[in-house]
Amino acid sequence: MTAFFIATSQIKDPQKFARYGQQAASTLSEFQGELVIKGKFSEALAGTAEHDAVGVIKFPTMDALQDWYKSDNYQALIPLREEAVNMSISTYAVPA
């Protein structure tokens, strides 16, 4: 069952955010994670949005996603992430 990690971000420090993104991307391959999209917010067509950017990462399974998120390499990046952005993170599973 394919799983997606979706992060919406309010950027506090663009330089730190760029560094976080580069370092986080380097942790994905071990867990077969694939960056699907990263982009800047354009407009809300319905409802409201309070974020500046979005990132979507695809994993082959929810277990792989969870293992990546809990990995020592990714956990070590959380302090940098918290300095760089206010981030909301959600996970989604694609039913088989």
PDB file of C-alpha atoms in Angstrom:
ATOM      1  CA  MET A   1       0.000   0.000   0.000  1.00  0.00           C
ATOM      2  CA  THR A   2       1.610   3.249  -1.172  1.00  0.00           C
ATOM      3  CA  ALA A   3       1.951   5.945   1.487  1.00  0.00           C
ATOM      4  CA  PHE A   4       2.446   9.686   1.237  1.00  0.00           C
ATOM      5  CA  PHE A   5       4.094  12.130   3.643  1.00  0.00           C
ATOM      6  CA  ILE A   6       2.655  15.605   3.090  1.00  0.00           C
ATOM      7  CA  ALA A   7       4.154  18.633   4.774  1.00  0.00           C
ATOM      8  CA  THR A   8       2.843  22.179   4.599  1.00  0.00           C
ATOM      9  CA  SER A   9       5.176  24.841   5.874  1.00  0.00           C
ATOM     10  CA  GLN A  10       5.246  28.431   7.033  1.00  0.00           C
ATOM     11  CA  ILE A  11       8.848  29.428   6.389  1.00  0.00           C
ATOM     12  CA  LYS A  12      10.646  31.282   9.177  1.00  0.00           C
ATOM     13  CA  ASP A  13      14.206  31.159   7.818  1.00  0.00           C
ATOM     14  CA  PRO A  14      14.606  30.494   4.069  1.00  0.00           C
ATOM     15  CA  GLN A  15      18.309  29.558   4.323  1.00  0.00           C
ATOM     16  CA  LYS A  16      17.716  27.038   7.089  1.00  0.00           C
ATOM     17  CA  PHE A  17      14.681  25.716   5.248  1.00  0.00           C
ATOM     18  CA  ALA A  18      16.791  25.098   2.132  1.00  0.00           C
ATOM     19  CA  ARG A  19      19.431  23.332   4.235  1.00  0.00           C
ATOM     20  CA  TYR A  20      16.778  21.200   5.950  1.00  0.00           C
ATOM     21  CA  GLY A  21      15.273  20.242   2.580  1.00  0.00           C
ATOM     22  CA  GLN A  22      18.621  19.172   1.153  1.00  0.00           C
ATOM     23  CA  GLN A  23      19.536  17.146   4.221  1.00  0.00           C
ATOM     24  CA  ALA A  24      16.094  15.540   4.522  1.00  0.00           C
ATOM     25  CA  ALA A  25      16.202  14.521   0.847  1.00  0.00           C
ATOM     26  CA  SER A  26      19.477  12.686   1.465  1.00  0.00           C
ATOM     27  CA  THR A  27      17.760  10.435   4.044  1.00  0.00           C
ATOM     28  CA  LEU A  28      15.041   9.101   1.707  1.00  0.00           C
ATOM     29  CA  SER A  29      16.747   6.494  -0.476  1.00  0.00           C
ATOM     30  CA  GLU A  30      17.328   3.968   2.311  1.00  0.00           C
ATOM     31  CA  PHE A  31      13.543   3.798   2.778  1.00  0.00           C
ATOM     32  CA  GLN A  32      12.636   4.003  -0.927  1.00  0.00           C
ATOM     33  CA  GLY A  33      11.224   7.486  -0.399  1.00  0.00           C
ATOM     34  CA  GLU A  34      10.716   9.622  -3.496  1.00  0.00           C
ATOM     35  CA  LEU A  35      10.116  13.359  -3.513  1.00  0.00           C
ATOM     36  CA  VAL A  36       7.014  13.801  -5.650  1.00  0.00           C
ATOM     37  CA  ILE A  37       6.687  17.574  -5.444  1.00  0.00           C
ATOM     38  CA  LYS A  38       7.910  20.564  -3.565  1.00  0.00           C
ATOM     39  CA  GLY A  39       6.422  23.897  -4.338  1.00  0.00           C
ATOM     40  CA  LYS A  40       5.536  27.380  -3.231  1.00  0.00           C
ATOM     41  CA  PHE A  41       1.960  28.215  -2.356  1.00  0.00           C
ATOM     42  CA  SER A  42       0.043  30.037  -5.079  1.00  0.00           C
ATOM     43  CA  GLU A  43      -3.588  30.473  -3.994  1.00  0.00           C
ATOM     44  CA  ALA A  44      -6.448  28.830  -2.133  1.00  0.00           C
ATOM     45  CA  LEU A  45      -9.265  28.032  -4.538  1.00  0.00           C
ATOM     46  CA  ALA A  46     -11.555  27.095  -1.642  1.00  0.00           C
ATOM     47  CA  GLY A  47     -11.145  27.509   2.098  1.00  0.00           C
ATOM     48  CA  THR A  48      -8.070  29.072   3.638  1.00  0.00           C
ATOM     49  CA  ALA A  49      -4.377  28.305   3.639  1.00  0.00           C
ATOM     50  CA  GLU A  50      -1.726  29.535   6.010  1.00  0.00           C
ATOM     51  CA  HIS A  51       1.339  27.909   4.478  1.00  0.00           C
ATOM     52  CA  ASP A  52       4.068  29.094   2.116  1.00  0.00           C
ATOM     53  CA  ALA A  53       5.234  25.757   0.752  1.00  0.00           C
ATOM     54  CA  VAL A  54       4.322  22.091   0.403  1.00  0.00           C
ATOM     55  CA  GLY A  55       6.317  18.892   0.056  1.00  0.00           C
ATOM     56  CA  VAL A  56       4.997  15.452  -0.865  1.00  0.00           C
ATOM     57  CA  ILE A  57       7.092  12.303  -0.452  1.00  0.00           C
ATOM     58  CA  LYS A  58       5.967   8.890  -1.701  1.00  0.00           C
ATOM     59  CA  PHE A  59       6.914   5.630   0.054  1.00  0.00           C
ATOM     60  CA  PRO A  60       6.137   2.055  -0.994  1.00  0.00           C
ATOM     61  CA  THR A  61       4.412   1.333   2.338  1.00  0.00           C
ATOM     62  CA  MET A  62       3.297   3.103   5.501  1.00  0.00           C
ATOM     63  CA  ASP A  63       5.878   1.038   7.402  1.00  0.00           C
ATOM     64  CA  ALA A  64       8.653   2.446   5.191  1.00  0.00           C
ATOM     65  CA  LEU A  65       7.352   5.980   5.791  1.00  0.00           C
ATOM     66  CA  GLN A  66       7.220   5.456   9.556  1.00  0.00           C
ATOM     67  CA  ASP A  67      10.666   3.815   9.603  1.00  0.00           C
ATOM     68  CA  TRP A  68      12.100   6.798   7.703  1.00  0.00           C
ATOM     69  CA  TYR A  69      10.448   9.350   9.986  1.00  0.00           C
ATOM     70  CA  LYS A  70      11.659   7.532  13.112  1.00  0.00           C
ATOM     71  CA  SER A  71      15.172   6.943  11.720  1.00  0.00           C
ATOM     72  CA  ASP A  72      18.115   8.465  13.561  1.00  0.00           C
ATOM     73  CA  ASN A  73      19.143  10.395  10.438  1.00  0.00           C
ATOM     74  CA  TYR A  74      15.775  12.095  10.032  1.00  0.00           C
ATOM     75  CA  GLN A  75      15.207  12.632  13.760  1.00  0.00           C
ATOM     76  CA  ALA A  76      18.546  14.470  13.890  1.00  0.00           C
ATOM     77  CA  LEU A  77      17.104  17.036  11.432  1.00  0.00           C
ATOM     78  CA  ILE A  78      14.062  17.944  13.516  1.00  0.00           C
ATOM     79  CA  PRO A  79      15.800  20.741  15.490  1.00  0.00           C
ATOM     80  CA  LEU A  80      16.843  22.367  12.190  1.00  0.00           C
ATOM     81  CA  ARG A  81      13.307  21.901  10.827  1.00  0.00           C
ATOM     82  CA  GLU A  82      11.830  23.595  13.875  1.00  0.00           C
ATOM     83  CA  GLU A  83      14.212  26.558  13.497  1.00  0.00           C
ATOM     84  CA  ALA A  84      13.416  26.867   9.784  1.00  0.00           C
ATOM     85  CA  VAL A  85       9.631  26.397   9.554  1.00  0.00           C
ATOM     86  CA  ASN A  86       6.342  25.854  11.260  1.00  0.00           C
ATOM     87  CA  MET A  87       5.359  22.584   9.646  1.00  0.00           C
ATOM     88  CA  SER A  88       2.163  20.539   9.612  1.00  0.00           C
ATOM     89  CA  ILE A  89       2.754  16.912   8.646  1.00  0.00           C
ATOM     90  CA  SER A  90       0.142  14.403   7.531  1.00  0.00           C
ATOM     91  CA  THR A  91       0.355  10.877   6.204  1.00  0.00           C
ATOM     92  CA  TYR A  92      -1.970   9.254   3.699  1.00  0.00           C
ATOM     93  CA  ALA A  93      -2.298   5.629   2.606  1.00  0.00           C
ATOM     94  CA  VAL A  94      -3.552   4.631  -0.817  1.00  0.00           C
ATOM     95  CA  PRO A  95      -5.962   1.725  -0.385  1.00  0.00           C
ATOM     96  CA  ALA A  96      -5.068  -1.465  -2.231  1.00  0.00           C
TER      97      ALA A  96
END
